[in-house]
Short mmCIF file of C-alpha atoms in Angstrom, two decimals:
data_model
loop_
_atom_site.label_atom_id
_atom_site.label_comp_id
_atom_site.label_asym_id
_atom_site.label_seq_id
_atom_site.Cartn_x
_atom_site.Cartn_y
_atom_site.Cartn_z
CA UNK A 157 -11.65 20.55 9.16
CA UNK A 158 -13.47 19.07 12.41
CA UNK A 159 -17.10 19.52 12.33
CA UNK A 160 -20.31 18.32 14.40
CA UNK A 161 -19.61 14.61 15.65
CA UNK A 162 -21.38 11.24 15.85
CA UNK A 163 -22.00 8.77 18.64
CA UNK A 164 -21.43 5.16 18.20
CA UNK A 165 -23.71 4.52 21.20
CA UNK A 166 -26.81 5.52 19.37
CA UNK A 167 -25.78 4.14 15.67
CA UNK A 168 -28.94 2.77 14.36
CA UNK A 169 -29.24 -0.80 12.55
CA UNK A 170 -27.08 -1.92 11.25
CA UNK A 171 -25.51 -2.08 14.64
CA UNK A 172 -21.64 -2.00 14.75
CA UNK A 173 -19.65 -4.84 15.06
CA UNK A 174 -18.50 -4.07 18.49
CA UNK A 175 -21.83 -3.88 20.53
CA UNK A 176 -22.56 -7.79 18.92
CA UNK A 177 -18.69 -8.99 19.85
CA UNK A 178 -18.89 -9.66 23.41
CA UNK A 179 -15.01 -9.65 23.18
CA UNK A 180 -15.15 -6.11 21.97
CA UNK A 181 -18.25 -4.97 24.62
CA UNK A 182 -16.05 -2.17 26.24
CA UNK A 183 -14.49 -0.93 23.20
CA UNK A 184 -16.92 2.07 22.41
CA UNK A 185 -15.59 5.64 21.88
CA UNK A 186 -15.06 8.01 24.75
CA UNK A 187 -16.43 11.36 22.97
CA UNK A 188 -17.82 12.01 19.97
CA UNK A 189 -16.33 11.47 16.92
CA UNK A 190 -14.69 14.66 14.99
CA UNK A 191 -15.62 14.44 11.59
CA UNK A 192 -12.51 14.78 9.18
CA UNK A 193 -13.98 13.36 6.31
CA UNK A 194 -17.10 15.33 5.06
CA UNK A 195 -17.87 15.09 1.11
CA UNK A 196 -16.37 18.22 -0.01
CA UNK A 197 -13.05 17.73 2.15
CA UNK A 198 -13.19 14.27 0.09
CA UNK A 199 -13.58 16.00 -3.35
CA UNK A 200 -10.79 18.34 -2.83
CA UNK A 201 -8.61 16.27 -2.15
CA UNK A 202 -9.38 13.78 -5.18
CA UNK A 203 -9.65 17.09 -7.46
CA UNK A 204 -6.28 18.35 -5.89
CA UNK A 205 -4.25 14.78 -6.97
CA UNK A 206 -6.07 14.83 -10.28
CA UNK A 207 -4.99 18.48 -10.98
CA UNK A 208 -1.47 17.48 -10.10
CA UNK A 209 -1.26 14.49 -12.90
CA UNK A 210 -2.61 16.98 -14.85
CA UNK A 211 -0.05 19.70 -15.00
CA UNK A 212 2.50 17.43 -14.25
CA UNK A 213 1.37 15.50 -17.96
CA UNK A 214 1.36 19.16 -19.56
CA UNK A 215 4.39 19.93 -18.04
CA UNK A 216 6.29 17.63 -19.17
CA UNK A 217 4.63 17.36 -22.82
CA UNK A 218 5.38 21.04 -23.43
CA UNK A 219 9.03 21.19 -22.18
CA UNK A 220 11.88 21.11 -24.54
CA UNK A 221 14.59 19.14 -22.77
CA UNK A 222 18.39 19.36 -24.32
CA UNK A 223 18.92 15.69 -26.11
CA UNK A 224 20.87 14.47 -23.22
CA UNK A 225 17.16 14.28 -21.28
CA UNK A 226 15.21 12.00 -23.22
CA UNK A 227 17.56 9.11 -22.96
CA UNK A 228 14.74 6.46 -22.60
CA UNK A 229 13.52 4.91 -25.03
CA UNK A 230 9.62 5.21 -24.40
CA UNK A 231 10.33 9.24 -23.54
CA UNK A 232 11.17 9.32 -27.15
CA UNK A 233 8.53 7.73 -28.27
CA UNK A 234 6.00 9.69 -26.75
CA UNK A 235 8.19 12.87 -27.27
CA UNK A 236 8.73 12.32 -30.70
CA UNK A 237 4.84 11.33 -31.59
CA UNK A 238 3.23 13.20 -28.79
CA UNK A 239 5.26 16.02 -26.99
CA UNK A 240 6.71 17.71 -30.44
CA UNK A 241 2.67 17.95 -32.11
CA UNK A 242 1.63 19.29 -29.02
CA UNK A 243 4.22 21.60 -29.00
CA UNK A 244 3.88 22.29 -32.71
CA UNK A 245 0.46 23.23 -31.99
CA UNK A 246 0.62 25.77 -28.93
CA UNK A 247 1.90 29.03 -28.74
CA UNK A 248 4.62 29.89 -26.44
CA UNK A 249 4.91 25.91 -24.85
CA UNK A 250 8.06 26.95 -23.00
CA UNK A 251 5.76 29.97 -21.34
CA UNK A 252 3.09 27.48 -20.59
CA UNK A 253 5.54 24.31 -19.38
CA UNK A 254 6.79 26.72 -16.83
CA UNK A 255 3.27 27.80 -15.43
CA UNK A 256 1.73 24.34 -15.11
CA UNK A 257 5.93 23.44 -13.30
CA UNK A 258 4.54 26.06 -10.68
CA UNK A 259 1.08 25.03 -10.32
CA UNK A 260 2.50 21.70 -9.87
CA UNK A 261 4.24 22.00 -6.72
CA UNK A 262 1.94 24.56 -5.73
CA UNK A 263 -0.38 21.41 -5.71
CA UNK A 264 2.11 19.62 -4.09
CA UNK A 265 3.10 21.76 -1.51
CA UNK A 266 -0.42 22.38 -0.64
CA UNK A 267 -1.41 18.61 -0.23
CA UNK A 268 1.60 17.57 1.50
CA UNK A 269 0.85 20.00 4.12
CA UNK A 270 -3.02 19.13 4.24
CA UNK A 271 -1.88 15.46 4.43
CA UNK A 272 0.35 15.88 7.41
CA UNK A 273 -2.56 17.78 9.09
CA UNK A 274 -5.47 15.49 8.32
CA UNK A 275 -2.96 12.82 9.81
CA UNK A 276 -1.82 14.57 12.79
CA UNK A 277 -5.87 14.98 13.66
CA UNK A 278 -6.50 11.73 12.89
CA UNK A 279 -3.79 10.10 15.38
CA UNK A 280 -4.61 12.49 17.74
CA UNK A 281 -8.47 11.72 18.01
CA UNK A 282 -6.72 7.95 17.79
CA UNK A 283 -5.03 8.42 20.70
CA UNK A 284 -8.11 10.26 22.54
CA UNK A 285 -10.36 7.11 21.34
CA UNK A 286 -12.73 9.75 19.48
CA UNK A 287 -12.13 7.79 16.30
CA UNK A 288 -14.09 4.96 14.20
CA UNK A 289 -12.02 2.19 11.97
CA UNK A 290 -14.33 3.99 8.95
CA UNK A 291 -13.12 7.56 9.53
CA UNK A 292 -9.60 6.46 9.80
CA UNK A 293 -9.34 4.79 6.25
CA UNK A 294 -10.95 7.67 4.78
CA UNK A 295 -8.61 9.94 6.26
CA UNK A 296 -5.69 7.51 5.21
CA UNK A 297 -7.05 7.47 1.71
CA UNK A 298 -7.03 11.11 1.77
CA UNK A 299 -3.45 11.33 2.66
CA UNK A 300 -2.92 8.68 -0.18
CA UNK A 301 -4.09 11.22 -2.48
CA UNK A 302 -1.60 13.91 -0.92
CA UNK A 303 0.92 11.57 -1.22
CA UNK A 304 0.25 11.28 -4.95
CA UNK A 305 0.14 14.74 -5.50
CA UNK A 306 3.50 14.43 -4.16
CA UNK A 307 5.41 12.34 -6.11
CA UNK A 308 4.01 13.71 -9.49
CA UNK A 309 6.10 17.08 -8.28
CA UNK A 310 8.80 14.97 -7.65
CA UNK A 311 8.28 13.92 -11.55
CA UNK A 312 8.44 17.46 -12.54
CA UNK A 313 10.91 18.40 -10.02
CA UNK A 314 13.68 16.18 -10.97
CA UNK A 315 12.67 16.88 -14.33
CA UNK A 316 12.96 20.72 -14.21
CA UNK A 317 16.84 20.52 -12.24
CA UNK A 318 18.00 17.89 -14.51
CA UNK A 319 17.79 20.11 -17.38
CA UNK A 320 18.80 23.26 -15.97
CA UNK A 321 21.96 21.63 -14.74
CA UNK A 322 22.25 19.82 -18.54
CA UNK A 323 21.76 23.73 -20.04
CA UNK A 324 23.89 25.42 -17.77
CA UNK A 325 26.82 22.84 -18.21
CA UNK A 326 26.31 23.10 -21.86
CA UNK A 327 26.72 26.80 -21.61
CA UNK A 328 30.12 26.78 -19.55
CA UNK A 329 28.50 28.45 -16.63
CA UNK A 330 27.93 27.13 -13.06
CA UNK A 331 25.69 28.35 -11.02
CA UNK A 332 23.92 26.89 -7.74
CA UNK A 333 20.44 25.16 -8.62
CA UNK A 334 17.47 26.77 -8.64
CA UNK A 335 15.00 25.67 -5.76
CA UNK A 336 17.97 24.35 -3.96
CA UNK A 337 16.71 25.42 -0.28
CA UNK A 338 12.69 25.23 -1.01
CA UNK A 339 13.55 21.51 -2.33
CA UNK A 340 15.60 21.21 1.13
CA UNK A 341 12.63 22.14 2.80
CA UNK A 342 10.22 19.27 0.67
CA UNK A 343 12.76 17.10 1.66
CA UNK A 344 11.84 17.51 4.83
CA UNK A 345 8.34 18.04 4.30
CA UNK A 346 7.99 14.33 2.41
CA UNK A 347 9.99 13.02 5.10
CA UNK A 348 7.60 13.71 8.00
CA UNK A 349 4.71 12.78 5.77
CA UNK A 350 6.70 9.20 4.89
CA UNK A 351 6.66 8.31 8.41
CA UNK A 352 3.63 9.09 9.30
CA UNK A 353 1.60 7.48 6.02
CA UNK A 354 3.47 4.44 7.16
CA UNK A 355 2.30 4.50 10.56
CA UNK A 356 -1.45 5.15 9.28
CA UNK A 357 -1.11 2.71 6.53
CA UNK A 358 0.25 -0.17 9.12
CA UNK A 359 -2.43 1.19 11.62
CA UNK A 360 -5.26 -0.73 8.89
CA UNK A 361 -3.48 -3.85 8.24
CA UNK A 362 -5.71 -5.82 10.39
CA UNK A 363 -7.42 -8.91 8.39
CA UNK A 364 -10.58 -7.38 9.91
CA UNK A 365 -10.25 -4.12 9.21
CA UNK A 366 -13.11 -3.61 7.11
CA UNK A 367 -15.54 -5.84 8.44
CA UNK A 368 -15.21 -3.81 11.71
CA UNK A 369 -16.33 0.52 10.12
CA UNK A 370 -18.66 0.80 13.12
CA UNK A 371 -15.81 -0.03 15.69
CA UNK A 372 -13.29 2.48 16.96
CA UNK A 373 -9.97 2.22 15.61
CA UNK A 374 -8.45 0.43 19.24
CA UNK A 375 -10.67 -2.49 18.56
CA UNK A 376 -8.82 -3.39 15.85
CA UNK A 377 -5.97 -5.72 16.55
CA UNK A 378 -2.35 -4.20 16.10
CA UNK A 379 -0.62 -7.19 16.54
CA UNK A 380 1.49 -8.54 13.47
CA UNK A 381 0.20 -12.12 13.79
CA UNK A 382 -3.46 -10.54 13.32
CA UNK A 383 -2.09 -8.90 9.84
CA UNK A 384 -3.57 -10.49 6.51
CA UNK A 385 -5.95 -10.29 3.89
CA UNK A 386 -6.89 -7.25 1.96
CA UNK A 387 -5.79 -4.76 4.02
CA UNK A 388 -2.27 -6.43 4.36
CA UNK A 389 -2.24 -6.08 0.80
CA UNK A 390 -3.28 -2.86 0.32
CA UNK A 391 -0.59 -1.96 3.26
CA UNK A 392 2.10 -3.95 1.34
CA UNK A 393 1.12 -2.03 -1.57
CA UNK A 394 1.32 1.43 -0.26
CA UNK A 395 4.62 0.41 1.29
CA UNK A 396 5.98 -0.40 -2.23
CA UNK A 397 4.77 2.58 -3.43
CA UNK A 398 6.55 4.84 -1.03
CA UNK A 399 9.98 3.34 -1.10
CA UNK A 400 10.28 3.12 -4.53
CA UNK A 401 8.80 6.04 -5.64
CA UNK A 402 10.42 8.38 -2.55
CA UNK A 403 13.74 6.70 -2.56
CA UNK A 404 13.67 6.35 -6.39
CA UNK A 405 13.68 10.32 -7.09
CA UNK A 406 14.95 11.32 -3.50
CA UNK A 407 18.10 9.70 -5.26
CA UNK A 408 17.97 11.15 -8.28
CA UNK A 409 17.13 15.02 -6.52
CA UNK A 410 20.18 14.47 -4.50
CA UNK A 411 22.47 13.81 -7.94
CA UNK A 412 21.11 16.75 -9.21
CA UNK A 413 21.52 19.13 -6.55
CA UNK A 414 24.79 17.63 -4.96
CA UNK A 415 26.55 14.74 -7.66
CA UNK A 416 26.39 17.10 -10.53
CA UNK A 417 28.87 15.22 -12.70
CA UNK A 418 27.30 11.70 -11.69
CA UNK A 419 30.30 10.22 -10.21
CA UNK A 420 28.45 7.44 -8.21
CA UNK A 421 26.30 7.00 -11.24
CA UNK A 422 29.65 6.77 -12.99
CA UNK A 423 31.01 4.50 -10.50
CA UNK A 424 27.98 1.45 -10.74
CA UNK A 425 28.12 1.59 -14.48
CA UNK A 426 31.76 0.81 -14.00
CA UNK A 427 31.48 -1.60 -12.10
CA UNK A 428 28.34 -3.72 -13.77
CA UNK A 429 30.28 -3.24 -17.18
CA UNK A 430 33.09 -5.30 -15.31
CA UNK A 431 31.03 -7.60 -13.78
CA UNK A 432 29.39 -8.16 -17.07
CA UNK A 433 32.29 -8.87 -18.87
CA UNK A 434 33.93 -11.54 -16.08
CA UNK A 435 30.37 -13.42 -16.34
CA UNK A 436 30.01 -13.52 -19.97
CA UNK A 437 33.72 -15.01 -19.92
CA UNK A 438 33.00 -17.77 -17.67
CA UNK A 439 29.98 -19.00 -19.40
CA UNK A 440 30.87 -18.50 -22.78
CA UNK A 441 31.48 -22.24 -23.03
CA UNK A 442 27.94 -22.92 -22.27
CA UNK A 443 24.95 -21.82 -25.19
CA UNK A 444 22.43 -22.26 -22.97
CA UNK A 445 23.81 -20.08 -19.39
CA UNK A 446 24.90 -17.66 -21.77
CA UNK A 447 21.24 -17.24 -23.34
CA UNK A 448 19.78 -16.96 -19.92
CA UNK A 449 22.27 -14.80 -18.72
CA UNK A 450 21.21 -12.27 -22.33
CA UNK A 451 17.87 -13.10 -21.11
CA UNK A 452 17.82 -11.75 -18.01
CA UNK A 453 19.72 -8.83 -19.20
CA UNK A 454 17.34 -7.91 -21.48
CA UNK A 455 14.47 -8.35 -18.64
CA UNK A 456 16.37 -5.61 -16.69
CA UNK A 457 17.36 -3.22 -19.66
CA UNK A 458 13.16 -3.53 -19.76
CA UNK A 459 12.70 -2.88 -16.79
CA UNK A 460 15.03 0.22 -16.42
CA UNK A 461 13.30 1.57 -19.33
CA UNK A 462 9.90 1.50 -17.42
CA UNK A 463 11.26 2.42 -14.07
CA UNK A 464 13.48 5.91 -15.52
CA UNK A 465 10.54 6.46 -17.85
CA UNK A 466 8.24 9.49 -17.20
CA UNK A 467 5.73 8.40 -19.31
CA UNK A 468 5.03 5.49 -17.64
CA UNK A 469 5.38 6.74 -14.25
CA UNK A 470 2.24 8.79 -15.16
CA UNK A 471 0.23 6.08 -16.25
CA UNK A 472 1.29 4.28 -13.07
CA UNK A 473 0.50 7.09 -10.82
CA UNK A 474 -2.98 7.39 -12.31
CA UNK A 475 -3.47 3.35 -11.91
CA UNK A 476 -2.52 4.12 -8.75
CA UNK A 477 -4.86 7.00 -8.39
CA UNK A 478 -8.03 5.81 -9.60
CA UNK A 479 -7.25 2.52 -7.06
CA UNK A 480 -7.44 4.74 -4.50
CA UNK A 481 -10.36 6.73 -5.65
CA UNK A 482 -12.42 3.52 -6.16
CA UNK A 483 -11.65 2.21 -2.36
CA UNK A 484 -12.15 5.37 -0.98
CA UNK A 485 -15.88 5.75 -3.27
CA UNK A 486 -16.96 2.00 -1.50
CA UNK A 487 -15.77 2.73 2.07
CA UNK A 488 -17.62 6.02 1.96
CA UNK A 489 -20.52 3.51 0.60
CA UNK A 490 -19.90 1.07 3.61
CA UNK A 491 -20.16 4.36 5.57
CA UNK A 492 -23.53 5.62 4.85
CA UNK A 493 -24.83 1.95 4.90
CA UNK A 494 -24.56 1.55 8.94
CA UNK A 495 -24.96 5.18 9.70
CA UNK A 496 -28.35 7.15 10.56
CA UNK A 497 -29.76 9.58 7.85
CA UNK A 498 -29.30 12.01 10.78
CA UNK A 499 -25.62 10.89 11.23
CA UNK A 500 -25.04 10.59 7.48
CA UNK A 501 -26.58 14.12 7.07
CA UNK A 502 -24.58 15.64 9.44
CA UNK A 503 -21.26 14.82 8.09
CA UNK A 504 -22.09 16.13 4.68
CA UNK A 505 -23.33 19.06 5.85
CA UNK A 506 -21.48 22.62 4.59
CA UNK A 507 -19.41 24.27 7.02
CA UNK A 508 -16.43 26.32 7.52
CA UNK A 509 -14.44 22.78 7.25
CA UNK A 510 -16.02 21.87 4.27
CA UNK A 511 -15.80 25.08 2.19
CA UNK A 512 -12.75 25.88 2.87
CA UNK A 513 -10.46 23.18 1.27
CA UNK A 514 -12.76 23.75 -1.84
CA UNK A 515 -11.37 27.38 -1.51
CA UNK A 516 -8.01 26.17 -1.93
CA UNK A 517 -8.00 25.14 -5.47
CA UNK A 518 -8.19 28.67 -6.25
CA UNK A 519 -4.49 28.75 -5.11
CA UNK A 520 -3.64 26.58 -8.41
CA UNK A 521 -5.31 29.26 -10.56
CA UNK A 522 -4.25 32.17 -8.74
CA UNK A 523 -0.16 30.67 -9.46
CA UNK A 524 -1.04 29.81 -13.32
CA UNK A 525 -2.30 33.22 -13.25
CA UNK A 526 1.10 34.87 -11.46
CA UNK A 527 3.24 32.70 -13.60
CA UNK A 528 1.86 33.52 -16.77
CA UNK A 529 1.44 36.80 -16.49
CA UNK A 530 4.69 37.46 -15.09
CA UNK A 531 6.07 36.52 -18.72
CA UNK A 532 4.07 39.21 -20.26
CA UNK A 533 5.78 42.70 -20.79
CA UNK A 534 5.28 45.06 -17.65
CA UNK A 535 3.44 47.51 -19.44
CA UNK A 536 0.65 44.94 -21.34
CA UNK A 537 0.12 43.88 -17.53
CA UNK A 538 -0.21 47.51 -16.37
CA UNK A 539 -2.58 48.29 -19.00
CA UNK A 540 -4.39 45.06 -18.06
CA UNK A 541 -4.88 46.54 -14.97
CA UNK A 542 -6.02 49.75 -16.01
CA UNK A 543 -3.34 51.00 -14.03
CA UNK A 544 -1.92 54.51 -15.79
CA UNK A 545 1.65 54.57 -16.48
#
């Protein structure tokens, strides 16, 4: 995706940060900057993430889980009121639940391996100094939206081999899971791009990260005392985002392909229902402990319900999605503002890097297309084809 670069030596008023800072006089860039963050690179990547939510919301609106599934409350709800009209009204929602499953981590696939590239390029012109602090959060807001194409597959994922496992057990019959090696292989995938969206998210926690878009990204300090305002927070954020959402459904992928009769599930609702009871014994006495203690029980019964709920891990995902979308709309703003029209013009222009991520989205069509087709009868898809039998 590298194009025509810029120099920082020649950036036109406003001047960058660094050439002012006396302190920061020798920190210019070696080279010219590779451009890994032209407008249509941008826009297929925020079109890839939305795409994602979206199937991943049909998905899991269309599919008929056994009763054993919808176990949370809100999942009911919106199954009950939403999911069975929806169904009610399109034909064949099983047919169509499995071709937006496949789009899905078609989606996901394909971003998590265009996020661990753009980052890979992006730490490498780091390391050659060919990099500015502005290009760098644009290429780590890219591989935010990667990483949230990501864990809506993980949604659907966990989704799709919980049930199997729930029909086959109902059945009698055992077989291995389906996907069990290609999910080995996104475990590995999500691992590599963990680590390294934690070392480009850390990278920007700088207090003046974005007062510095002109600078190259080893001006910034990458010492923890220099960490704080917004871009701590936005690195705290990110952070909190990761481990809970990987670790959350990492977890409950590894029940389903290896713990298939739950027994460590088993085992910690064992043990809280005997922890529970010894604590409501020794403060029955008291009216008030005992309240708090029903309290707080009720705060985390709440809480389970909106951490195990699907429902509500969409609408947090798109929260989470549009954030991004915003910051990544004013930094491309903040961009344009201290760049040349020349400069600005050359890193929108169309080229081979900029057409051909936009060529990618066909891929999402193209598996729709495969997936629904393949459902049809053989000889309606012949025919289709013109081909004679």
């Amino acid at each position: 995706m590298g194009g025509q670069g810029r120099d920082y030596e020649q950036s036109p008023s406003p001047t960058p940060p660094y050439l002012n800072n006396p302190s920061l006089s020798q920190c210019n860039l070696q080279k010219k900057t590779n451009v890994l963050v032209m407008s249509l690179v941008v826009i297929a990547f925020a079109v890839s993430a939305l795409l994602a939510w979206i199937t991943t919301f049909a998905h899991l609106i269309l599919s008929h889980y056994p009763k054993p599934r919808r176990t949370n409350t809100i999942d009911q709800f919106v199954t009950a009121h939403l999911g069975n009209w929806v169904r009610s009204h399109v034909k064949n929602p099983d047919v169509f639940a499995d071709c937006f499953f496949r789009v899905t981590l078609t989606l996901s696939d394909q971003q998590v391996v265009t996020g661990i590239a753009i980052m890979i390029a992006g730490l490498k012109l780091l390391a050659e100094n060919h990099i500015s602090i502005y290009h760098f959060s644009v290429v780590r807001e890219l591989a935010f939206f990667s990483s949230n194409a990501h864990l809506l597959s993980l949604i659907s994922l966990w989704a799709y081999l919980s049930s199997d496992r729930k029909r086959y057990r109902t059945t009698g019959r055992y077989r291995r899971i389906p996907l069990a090696f290609s999910t080995k292989w996104r475990l590995v995938c999500f691992f590599a791009f963990f680590v390294l969206f934690l070392t480009v998210t850390w990278m920007g926690a700088d207090r003046d990260w974005d007062n510095e878009f002109g600078c190259p990204v080893k001006c910034a300090s990458h010492n923890v005392k220099d960490f704080g305002g917004q871009p701590l927070g936005w690195a705290i954020a990110i952070t909190y985002l990761l481990f809970t959402g990987y670790t959350f459904y990492a977890l409950q992928l590894g029940e389903a392909l290896v713990d298939r009769n739950k027994t460590v599930r088993r085992w910690i609702i064992a043990k809280w229902s005997s922890v529970d009871d010894k604590v409501t014994r020794r403060i029955a006495r008291s009216s008030i402990l005992l309240k708090l203690f029903h309290g707080l029980k009720t705060i985390a019964y709440a809480w389970r319900m909106y951490v195990y709920s699907d429902a509500m891990e969409l609408l947090t995902m798109l929260g989470w999605y549009t954030a991004n979308l915003y910051w990544l709309i004013e930094d491309k703003k903040e961009g344009s503002r201290w760049m040349s029209d020349e400069q600005w013009t050359i890193e929108n222009e169309y080229g081979f890097g900029q057409i051909v991520p936009l060529v990618l989205l066909v891929l999402p069509i193209m598996t729709f297309l495969e997936a629904y087709y393949g459902k049809k009868p053989m000889h309606w898809f012949r025919s289709w084809l013109m081909v004679p039998l």
